[in-house]
Amino acid sequence: MRRGRFAPTPSGHMHLGNAKIALLSWLEMRAAGGIFMIRIEDIDIQRSRPEITECILEDLRWLGLDWDEGPGADDDSGPYWQSQRLDYYKEALSRLQDTGRLYPCYCSRAELLAVAGAPHGLSSEGAPYPGTCRGLSPAEQTERAARKTPSLRFAMGTEPVRFHDGIAGPQTFPPGSGGDFVVRRADGLYSYQLAVTVDDALMGITDVLRGGDLLDSTPRQLELYAALGFKPPAFTHAPLLLGEDGRRLAKRHGDLGITSLRAAGSKPEAVIGWLAYISGLIDRFEPLTAQELIPCFSLDRVSKQNFILHPEILNQLISLQ
Ligand code: GLU
């Protein structure tokens, strides 16, 4: 049976862009008769807030996006909070150590920022690491370890990475794309790349549908799948909602949070209908429930274009009854 998930990071409230991804991943599983899971990506516990998790779950319920596994539901493949899954990451890290693909990195934040202006970085994680610490001798490592606790990096392979994206189509990334990346930070936190790969694999996820900003993280995750001996899921990256400045939706774009729309009197059918319309699933904007969209869902219909959100749309979403 197919298994998909929505995996919010509870450091910020759910906005229309996140809701679009939640809707599409929910529809993909509901149309396929699969399992839909919610996983809370609170690996960065400092930046995560339990009350935001509650709001996200409440927003999902309000939108009519129910889940079969996750907080408050079946917990067969849980726990569903990354902060409770550290043993799995530790175990995976030690298996990666055995492959010889990890090395300690002693670069300071300032040194890393100095390469931040370099081109071809990951849209999600900045400039590619230039490999400074990759070739350190054991003696150099010992000498640096006396001054700084290292992070651990995974060495990317030497082959191009190819995969077929469910919306973006065939993808080829050059060898080492994005550079060697951190799997455990110097402060001991496991990285997003490691946690998401281990979770999707151990939770039996067959279909990952997420925002297009993570398309270029996929080669990294595919290399982790291979190094850990896991079978990778099908990856699909949906276009983003952008602010009028052409940048990814964020707080600076004003109050686009689902919680705020609810408070302002918006109806879930208006939000769902509008998200379906801008995703290309329906031809004109009309209020609809998520359930009503199941028969018209197909990945082929999902628009490949990022969508610029003009502020007037918010008034429309609020006034439409
Ligand atoms: N937690 C990530 C986010 O909220 C999503 C990760 C993923 O879907 O792979 O952006």
mmCIF file of C-alpha atoms and ligand atoms in Angstrom:
data_model
loop_
_atom_site.group_PDB
_atom_site.id
_atom_site.type_symbol
_atom_site.label_atom_id
_atom_site.label_comp_id
_atom_site.label_asym_id
_atom_site.label_seq_id
_atom_site.Cartn_x
_atom_site.Cartn_y
_atom_site.Cartn_z
ATOM 1 C CA MET A 1 0.000 0.000 0.000
ATOM 2 C CA ARG A 2 1.223 3.501 -0.822
ATOM 3 C CA ARG A 3 2.189 5.751 2.070
ATOM 4 C CA GLY A 4 2.585 9.526 1.928
ATOM 5 C CA ARG A 5 3.194 12.181 4.505
ATOM 6 C CA PHE A 6 3.071 15.862 5.354
ATOM 7 C CA ALA A 7 6.007 16.805 7.559
ATOM 8 C CA PRO A 8 5.700 20.323 8.975
ATOM 9 C CA THR A 9 8.445 22.040 10.965
ATOM 10 C CA PRO A 10 6.739 23.678 13.947
ATOM 11 C CA SER A 11 8.929 26.764 14.008
ATOM 12 C CA GLY A 12 6.340 28.847 12.186
ATOM 13 C CA HIS A 13 2.599 28.758 11.610
ATOM 14 C CA MET A 14 1.138 27.094 8.543
ATOM 15 C CA HIS A 15 0.690 29.532 5.659
ATOM 16 C CA LEU A 16 -1.042 29.131 2.317
ATOM 17 C CA GLY A 17 2.116 27.675 0.749
ATOM 18 C CA ASN A 18 2.354 24.917 3.366
ATOM 19 C CA ALA A 19 -1.397 24.322 3.059
ATOM 20 C CA LYS A 20 -0.997 23.793 -0.684
ATOM 21 C CA ILE A 21 1.620 21.098 -0.047
ATOM 22 C CA ALA A 22 -0.516 19.498 2.662
ATOM 23 C CA LEU A 23 -3.515 19.431 0.308
ATOM 24 C CA LEU A 24 -1.580 17.930 -2.620
ATOM 25 C CA SER A 25 0.116 15.249 -0.520
ATOM 26 C CA TRP A 26 -3.222 14.397 1.131
ATOM 27 C CA LEU A 27 -4.965 14.219 -2.273
ATOM 28 C CA GLU A 28 -2.237 12.046 -3.740
ATOM 29 C CA MET A 29 -2.760 9.442 -1.012
ATOM 30 C CA ARG A 30 -6.552 9.706 -0.863
ATOM 31 C CA ALA A 31 -6.828 9.322 -4.661
ATOM 32 C CA ALA A 32 -4.532 6.264 -4.479
ATOM 33 C CA GLY A 33 -6.350 4.731 -1.487
ATOM 34 C CA GLY A 34 -3.088 4.992 0.457
ATOM 35 C CA ILE A 35 -2.097 5.957 3.990
ATOM 36 C CA PHE A 36 -1.569 9.610 4.848
ATOM 37 C CA MET A 37 0.730 10.426 7.746
ATOM 38 C CA ILE A 38 1.661 13.559 9.680
ATOM 39 C CA ARG A 39 5.182 13.780 11.065
ATOM 40 C CA ILE A 40 6.317 16.711 13.192
ATOM 41 C CA GLU A 41 9.825 17.782 12.182
ATOM 42 C CA ASP A 42 10.911 19.272 15.486
ATOM 43 C CA ILE A 43 14.472 17.989 15.241
ATOM 44 C CA ASP A 44 15.695 21.527 15.917
ATOM 45 C CA ILE A 45 14.061 21.570 19.297
ATOM 46 C CA GLN A 46 15.303 25.099 20.063
ATOM 47 C CA ARG A 47 13.381 26.548 17.135
ATOM 48 C CA SER A 48 10.284 24.348 17.514
ATOM 49 C CA ARG A 49 7.319 25.240 19.677
ATOM 50 C CA PRO A 50 4.677 22.733 20.878
ATOM 51 C CA GLU A 51 1.912 25.347 20.682
ATOM 52 C CA ILE A 52 2.687 25.842 16.984
ATOM 53 C CA THR A 53 2.374 22.079 16.443
ATOM 54 C CA GLU A 54 -1.094 22.271 17.994
ATOM 55 C CA CYS A 55 -2.058 25.159 15.671
ATOM 56 C CA ILE A 56 -0.790 23.285 12.610
ATOM 57 C CA LEU A 57 -2.804 20.193 13.537
ATOM 58 C CA GLU A 58 -5.872 22.337 14.188
ATOM 59 C CA ASP A 59 -5.442 24.101 10.829
ATOM 60 C CA LEU A 60 -5.191 20.738 9.050
ATOM 61 C CA ARG A 61 -8.389 19.540 10.734
ATOM 62 C CA TRP A 62 -10.137 22.783 9.807
ATOM 63 C CA LEU A 63 -9.062 22.307 6.168
ATOM 64 C CA GLY A 64 -10.546 18.797 6.274
ATOM 65 C CA LEU A 65 -7.185 17.065 5.779
ATOM 66 C CA ASP A 66 -7.375 14.046 8.059
ATOM 67 C CA TRP A 67 -4.539 11.602 8.712
ATOM 68 C CA ASP A 68 -4.347 7.862 9.286
ATOM 69 C CA GLU A 69 -1.092 7.923 11.215
ATOM 70 C CA GLY A 70 0.441 10.690 13.266
ATOM 71 C CA PRO A 71 -0.337 12.738 16.368
ATOM 72 C CA GLY A 72 -3.561 11.523 17.935
ATOM 73 C CA ALA A 73 -3.997 8.724 15.366
ATOM 74 C CA ASP A 74 -2.615 5.244 14.851
ATOM 75 C CA ASP A 75 0.959 5.099 16.107
ATOM 76 C CA ASP A 76 2.225 1.844 14.610
ATOM 77 C CA SER A 77 5.183 3.429 12.873
ATOM 78 C CA GLY A 78 5.701 6.261 15.361
ATOM 79 C CA PRO A 79 6.775 8.132 17.293
ATOM 80 C CA TYR A 80 5.745 10.945 14.951
ATOM 81 C CA TRP A 81 7.865 13.667 16.549
ATOM 82 C CA GLN A 82 11.467 13.778 15.360
ATOM 83 C CA SER A 83 12.548 14.877 18.834
ATOM 84 C CA GLN A 84 11.487 11.379 20.000
ATOM 85 C CA ARG A 85 13.352 9.511 17.269
ATOM 86 C CA LEU A 86 16.948 10.319 18.176
ATOM 87 C CA ASP A 87 17.906 6.664 18.681
ATOM 88 C CA TYR A 88 17.067 5.932 15.051
ATOM 89 C CA TYR A 89 19.279 8.788 13.851
ATOM 90 C CA LYS A 90 22.099 7.668 16.108
ATOM 91 C CA GLU A 91 21.934 4.148 14.754
ATOM 92 C CA ALA A 92 21.892 5.388 11.138
ATOM 93 C CA LEU A 93 24.838 7.662 11.842
ATOM 94 C CA SER A 94 26.894 4.784 13.157
ATOM 95 C CA ARG A 95 26.057 2.768 10.041
ATOM 96 C CA LEU A 96 27.179 5.702 7.916
ATOM 97 C CA GLN A 97 30.410 5.858 9.921
ATOM 98 C CA ASP A 98 31.029 2.245 8.921
ATOM 99 C CA THR A 99 30.738 3.129 5.230
ATOM 100 C CA GLY A 100 33.653 5.569 5.551
ATOM 101 C CA ARG A 101 31.575 8.363 3.990
ATOM 102 C CA LEU A 102 31.607 10.652 7.062
ATOM 103 C CA TYR A 103 34.334 13.059 8.073
ATOM 104 C CA PRO A 104 34.684 15.675 10.806
ATOM 105 C CA CYS A 105 34.453 19.302 9.709
ATOM 106 C CA TYR A 106 36.109 21.997 11.815
ATOM 107 C CA CYS A 107 35.133 24.987 9.683
ATOM 108 C CA SER A 108 33.789 27.920 11.645
ATOM 109 C CA ARG A 109 30.560 29.704 10.851
ATOM 110 C CA ALA A 110 32.606 32.652 9.547
ATOM 111 C CA GLU A 111 34.572 30.399 7.185
ATOM 112 C CA LEU A 112 31.355 28.885 5.880
ATOM 113 C CA LEU A 113 29.779 32.308 5.442
ATOM 114 C CA ALA A 114 32.795 33.346 3.398
ATOM 115 C CA VAL A 115 31.795 30.805 0.732
ATOM 116 C CA ALA A 116 28.136 31.786 0.970
ATOM 117 C CA GLY A 117 28.448 34.108 -2.015
ATOM 118 C CA ALA A 118 29.537 31.230 -4.229
ATOM 119 C CA PRO A 119 27.081 30.245 -6.982
ATOM 120 C CA HIS A 120 25.134 26.972 -7.343
ATOM 121 C CA GLY A 121 24.230 26.551 -3.685
ATOM 122 C CA LEU A 122 21.195 24.642 -2.560
ATOM 123 C CA SER A 123 18.135 26.869 -2.550
ATOM 124 C CA SER A 124 17.371 25.331 0.824
ATOM 125 C CA GLU A 125 20.811 25.328 2.431
ATOM 126 C CA GLY A 126 23.121 27.911 0.918
ATOM 127 C CA ALA A 127 26.435 27.606 -0.882
ATOM 128 C CA PRO A 128 28.048 24.222 -1.522
ATOM 129 C CA TYR A 129 30.709 23.233 0.973
ATOM 130 C CA PRO A 130 34.086 23.489 -0.784
ATOM 131 C CA GLY A 131 35.420 20.327 0.863
ATOM 132 C CA THR A 132 37.986 22.086 3.076
ATOM 133 C CA CYS A 133 38.074 19.381 5.788
ATOM 134 C CA ARG A 134 37.599 16.391 3.505
ATOM 135 C CA GLY A 135 41.279 15.643 3.035
ATOM 136 C CA LEU A 136 42.597 16.374 6.544
ATOM 137 C CA SER A 137 45.139 13.874 7.825
ATOM 138 C CA PRO A 138 44.504 12.172 11.206
ATOM 139 C CA ALA A 139 47.194 14.410 12.722
ATOM 140 C CA GLU A 140 45.498 17.561 11.409
ATOM 141 C CA GLN A 141 42.163 16.310 12.708
ATOM 142 C CA THR A 142 43.608 15.751 16.186
ATOM 143 C CA GLU A 143 45.215 19.156 16.172
ATOM 144 C CA ARG A 144 41.933 20.879 15.188
ATOM 145 C CA ALA A 145 39.836 18.784 17.557
ATOM 146 C CA ALA A 146 41.772 20.311 20.445
ATOM 147 C CA ARG A 147 40.271 23.694 19.533
ATOM 148 C CA LYS A 148 36.834 22.921 18.145
ATOM 149 C CA THR A 149 34.124 20.262 18.324
ATOM 150 C CA PRO A 150 33.525 19.208 14.721
ATOM 151 C CA SER A 151 30.320 18.694 12.820
ATOM 152 C CA LEU A 152 30.093 15.506 10.750
ATOM 153 C CA ARG A 153 29.748 15.702 6.988
ATOM 154 C CA PHE A 154 28.671 13.117 4.475
ATOM 155 C CA ALA A 155 30.885 12.921 1.390
ATOM 156 C CA MET A 156 28.837 13.066 -1.805
ATOM 157 C CA GLY A 157 29.626 10.449 -4.440
ATOM 158 C CA THR A 158 31.322 10.883 -7.770
ATOM 159 C CA GLU A 159 28.405 9.917 -10.034
ATOM 160 C CA PRO A 160 25.616 12.173 -11.296
ATOM 161 C CA VAL A 161 22.327 11.694 -9.438
ATOM 162 C CA ARG A 162 19.281 11.026 -11.595
ATOM 163 C CA PHE A 163 15.649 10.639 -10.655
ATOM 164 C CA HIS A 164 12.218 11.208 -12.084
ATOM 165 C CA ASP A 165 10.218 13.852 -10.272
ATOM 166 C CA GLY A 166 6.437 13.397 -10.221
ATOM 167 C CA ILE A 167 5.834 17.019 -11.279
ATOM 168 C CA ALA A 168 9.193 18.465 -12.349
ATOM 169 C CA GLY A 169 9.994 15.447 -14.601
ATOM 170 C CA PRO A 170 13.425 13.883 -15.246
ATOM 171 C CA GLN A 171 16.217 15.350 -13.119
ATOM 172 C CA THR A 172 19.991 15.056 -13.438
ATOM 173 C CA PHE A 173 22.284 16.587 -10.849
ATOM 174 C CA PRO A 174 26.045 16.703 -11.434
ATOM 175 C CA PRO A 175 28.387 14.642 -9.212
ATOM 176 C CA GLY A 176 28.695 16.083 -5.725
ATOM 177 C CA SER A 177 25.780 18.439 -6.327
ATOM 178 C CA GLY A 178 25.361 20.842 -3.404
ATOM 179 C CA GLY A 179 28.623 19.693 -1.830
ATOM 180 C CA ASP A 180 29.295 17.466 1.176
ATOM 181 C CA PHE A 181 26.640 18.152 3.794
ATOM 182 C CA VAL A 182 26.263 18.048 7.551
ATOM 183 C CA VAL A 183 24.579 15.014 9.109
ATOM 184 C CA ARG A 184 25.348 15.949 12.715
ATOM 185 C CA ARG A 185 26.002 19.488 13.804
ATOM 186 C CA ALA A 186 28.800 20.463 16.183
ATOM 187 C CA ASP A 187 26.188 20.988 18.913
ATOM 188 C CA GLY A 188 25.086 17.361 18.492
ATOM 189 C CA LEU A 189 21.830 18.004 16.589
ATOM 190 C CA TYR A 190 21.124 15.642 13.715
ATOM 191 C CA SER A 191 20.524 17.444 10.444
ATOM 192 C CA TYR A 192 17.307 17.679 8.481
ATOM 193 C CA GLN A 193 18.862 15.632 5.638
ATOM 194 C CA LEU A 194 19.670 12.692 7.907
ATOM 195 C CA ALA A 195 16.471 12.796 9.958
ATOM 196 C CA VAL A 196 14.119 13.078 6.992
ATOM 197 C CA THR A 197 15.805 10.201 5.151
ATOM 198 C CA VAL A 198 15.814 7.876 8.161
ATOM 199 C CA ASP A 199 12.194 8.732 8.989
ATOM 200 C CA ASP A 200 10.810 8.342 5.481
ATOM 201 C CA ALA A 201 12.649 5.022 5.122
ATOM 202 C CA LEU A 202 11.719 3.550 8.520
ATOM 203 C CA MET A 203 8.124 4.780 8.299
ATOM 204 C CA GLY A 204 7.737 3.029 4.946
ATOM 205 C CA ILE A 205 6.961 6.203 2.994
ATOM 206 C CA THR A 206 6.567 5.372 -0.704
ATOM 207 C CA ASP A 207 5.668 8.849 -1.960
ATOM 208 C CA VAL A 208 7.260 12.110 -0.849
ATOM 209 C CA LEU A 209 5.403 15.175 -2.101
ATOM 210 C CA ARG A 210 6.842 18.464 -0.839
ATOM 211 C CA GLY A 211 7.738 22.022 -1.824
ATOM 212 C CA GLY A 212 9.943 22.728 -4.838
ATOM 213 C CA ASP A 213 12.490 24.432 -2.563
ATOM 214 C CA LEU A 214 13.585 20.929 -1.525
ATOM 215 C CA LEU A 215 14.131 19.598 -5.060
ATOM 216 C CA ASP A 216 17.882 20.126 -4.791
ATOM 217 C CA SER A 217 18.038 18.369 -1.408
ATOM 218 C CA THR A 218 16.876 15.195 -3.125
ATOM 219 C CA PRO A 219 20.309 14.165 -4.528
ATOM 220 C CA ARG A 220 21.661 14.317 -0.984
ATOM 221 C CA GLN A 221 18.854 12.217 0.358
ATOM 222 C CA LEU A 222 19.156 9.708 -2.489
ATOM 223 C CA GLU A 223 22.832 9.259 -1.642
ATOM 224 C CA LEU A 224 21.907 8.678 1.993
ATOM 225 C CA TYR A 225 19.287 6.108 0.946
ATOM 226 C CA ALA A 226 21.930 4.266 -1.059
ATOM 227 C CA ALA A 227 24.587 4.449 1.672
ATOM 228 C CA LEU A 228 22.116 3.157 4.289
ATOM 229 C CA GLY A 229 20.760 0.432 2.010
ATOM 230 C CA PHE A 230 17.211 1.851 1.993
ATOM 231 C CA LYS A 231 14.849 1.818 -0.970
ATOM 232 C CA PRO A 232 14.060 5.435 -1.927
ATOM 233 C CA PRO A 233 10.484 6.700 -2.318
ATOM 234 C CA ALA A 234 9.093 8.430 -5.409
ATOM 235 C CA PHE A 235 9.831 12.145 -5.099
ATOM 236 C CA THR A 236 7.482 14.900 -6.222
ATOM 237 C CA HIS A 237 8.174 18.592 -5.790
ATOM 238 C CA ALA A 238 5.282 20.988 -6.139
ATOM 239 C CA PRO A 239 5.669 24.604 -7.274
ATOM 240 C CA LEU A 240 5.796 27.229 -4.567
ATOM 241 C CA LEU A 241 3.644 30.159 -3.633
ATOM 242 C CA LEU A 242 5.702 33.307 -3.882
ATOM 243 C CA GLY A 243 5.237 36.774 -2.468
ATOM 244 C CA GLU A 244 4.933 39.784 -4.776
ATOM 245 C CA ASP A 245 8.698 40.226 -4.500
ATOM 246 C CA GLY A 246 9.115 36.813 -6.148
ATOM 247 C CA ARG A 247 10.465 35.245 -2.967
ATOM 248 C CA ARG A 248 9.158 32.242 -1.097
ATOM 249 C CA LEU A 249 6.267 33.004 1.251
ATOM 250 C CA ALA A 250 7.409 34.039 4.691
ATOM 251 C CA LYS A 251 6.448 36.258 7.558
ATOM 252 C CA ARG A 252 7.569 39.388 5.679
ATOM 253 C CA HIS A 253 4.676 38.858 3.271
ATOM 254 C CA GLY A 254 2.125 39.677 5.925
ATOM 255 C CA ASP A 255 -0.506 37.570 7.493
ATOM 256 C CA LEU A 256 -0.982 34.624 5.219
ATOM 257 C CA GLY A 257 -1.304 32.127 8.035
ATOM 258 C CA ILE A 258 -4.202 29.690 7.984
ATOM 259 C CA THR A 259 -4.855 30.493 11.644
ATOM 260 C CA SER A 260 -5.194 34.203 10.761
ATOM 261 C CA LEU A 261 -7.456 33.496 7.791
ATOM 262 C CA ARG A 262 -9.685 31.430 10.063
ATOM 263 C CA ALA A 263 -9.763 34.191 12.653
ATOM 264 C CA ALA A 264 -10.669 36.708 9.935
ATOM 265 C CA GLY A 265 -13.715 34.646 8.977
ATOM 266 C CA SER A 266 -12.451 32.703 5.975
ATOM 267 C CA LYS A 267 -14.137 29.377 5.200
ATOM 268 C CA PRO A 268 -12.133 26.180 4.656
ATOM 269 C CA GLU A 269 -13.935 25.562 1.340
ATOM 270 C CA ALA A 270 -12.734 28.948 0.067
ATOM 271 C CA VAL A 271 -9.119 28.183 0.961
ATOM 272 C CA ILE A 272 -9.263 24.648 -0.459
ATOM 273 C CA GLY A 273 -11.016 25.780 -3.657
ATOM 274 C CA TRP A 274 -8.481 28.532 -4.195
ATOM 275 C CA LEU A 275 -5.506 26.208 -3.558
ATOM 276 C CA ALA A 276 -6.995 23.690 -5.990
ATOM 277 C CA TYR A 277 -7.482 26.430 -8.567
ATOM 278 C CA ILE A 278 -3.936 27.785 -8.392
ATOM 279 C CA SER A 279 -2.633 24.201 -8.430
ATOM 280 C CA GLY A 280 -4.390 23.595 -11.752
ATOM 281 C CA LEU A 281 -6.829 20.978 -10.405
ATOM 282 C CA ILE A 282 -9.962 23.005 -11.223
ATOM 283 C CA ASP A 283 -10.516 25.564 -13.985
ATOM 284 C CA ARG A 284 -11.972 28.373 -11.927
ATOM 285 C CA PHE A 285 -11.971 29.453 -8.327
ATOM 286 C CA GLU A 286 -14.963 27.990 -6.502
ATOM 287 C CA PRO A 287 -15.448 26.839 -2.913
ATOM 288 C CA LEU A 288 -14.953 23.080 -2.536
ATOM 289 C CA THR A 289 -14.136 20.578 0.174
ATOM 290 C CA ALA A 290 -10.940 18.547 0.042
ATOM 291 C CA GLN A 291 -13.075 15.384 -0.256
ATOM 292 C CA GLU A 292 -14.772 16.744 -3.380
ATOM 293 C CA LEU A 293 -11.385 17.156 -5.042
ATOM 294 C CA ILE A 294 -10.320 13.517 -4.712
ATOM 295 C CA PRO A 295 -11.871 12.408 -8.053
ATOM 296 C CA CYS A 296 -10.210 15.254 -10.005
ATOM 297 C CA PHE A 297 -6.739 14.700 -8.610
ATOM 298 C CA SER A 298 -3.930 13.573 -10.823
ATOM 299 C CA LEU A 299 -0.278 14.606 -10.600
ATOM 300 C CA ASP A 300 -0.325 15.287 -14.367
ATOM 301 C CA ARG A 301 -2.819 18.082 -13.797
ATOM 302 C CA VAL A 302 -0.759 19.916 -11.190
ATOM 303 C CA SER A 303 0.556 23.186 -12.604
ATOM 304 C CA LYS A 304 4.351 23.366 -12.919
ATOM 305 C CA GLN A 305 4.433 27.125 -12.366
ATOM 306 C CA ASN A 306 5.226 28.909 -9.142
ATOM 307 C CA PHE A 307 2.352 31.212 -8.243
ATOM 308 C CA ILE A 308 2.685 34.840 -7.168
ATOM 309 C CA LEU A 309 0.308 35.697 -4.405
ATOM 310 C CA HIS A 310 -1.131 39.214 -4.591
ATOM 311 C CA PRO A 311 -2.532 40.615 -1.354
ATOM 312 C CA GLU A 312 -6.024 41.119 -2.866
ATOM 313 C CA ILE A 313 -6.512 37.386 -2.874
ATOM 314 C CA LEU A 314 -6.631 37.408 0.903
ATOM 315 C CA ASN A 315 -9.683 39.680 0.918
ATOM 316 C CA GLN A 316 -11.311 37.354 -1.566
ATOM 317 C CA LEU A 317 -10.572 34.343 0.635
ATOM 318 C CA ILE A 318 -12.045 36.101 3.628
ATOM 319 C CA SER A 319 -15.164 37.544 1.977
ATOM 320 C CA LEU A 320 -16.157 34.455 -0.034
ATOM 321 C CA GLN A 321 -18.890 32.676 1.903
HETATM 322 N N1 GLU B 1 9.956 19.842 7.407
HETATM 323 C C1 GLU B 1 10.130 20.400 6.102
HETATM 324 C C2 GLU B 1 9.395 21.712 5.995
HETATM 325 O O1 GLU B 1 8.543 22.018 6.814
HETATM 326 C C3 GLU B 1 9.613 19.472 5.017
HETATM 327 C C4 GLU B 1 10.531 18.364 4.810
HETATM 328 C C5 GLU B 1 10.139 17.397 3.720
HETATM 329 O O2 GLU B 1 8.965 17.369 3.336
HETATM 330 O O3 GLU B 1 11.020 16.661 3.291
HETATM 331 O O4 GLU B 1 9.707 22.483 5.103
#
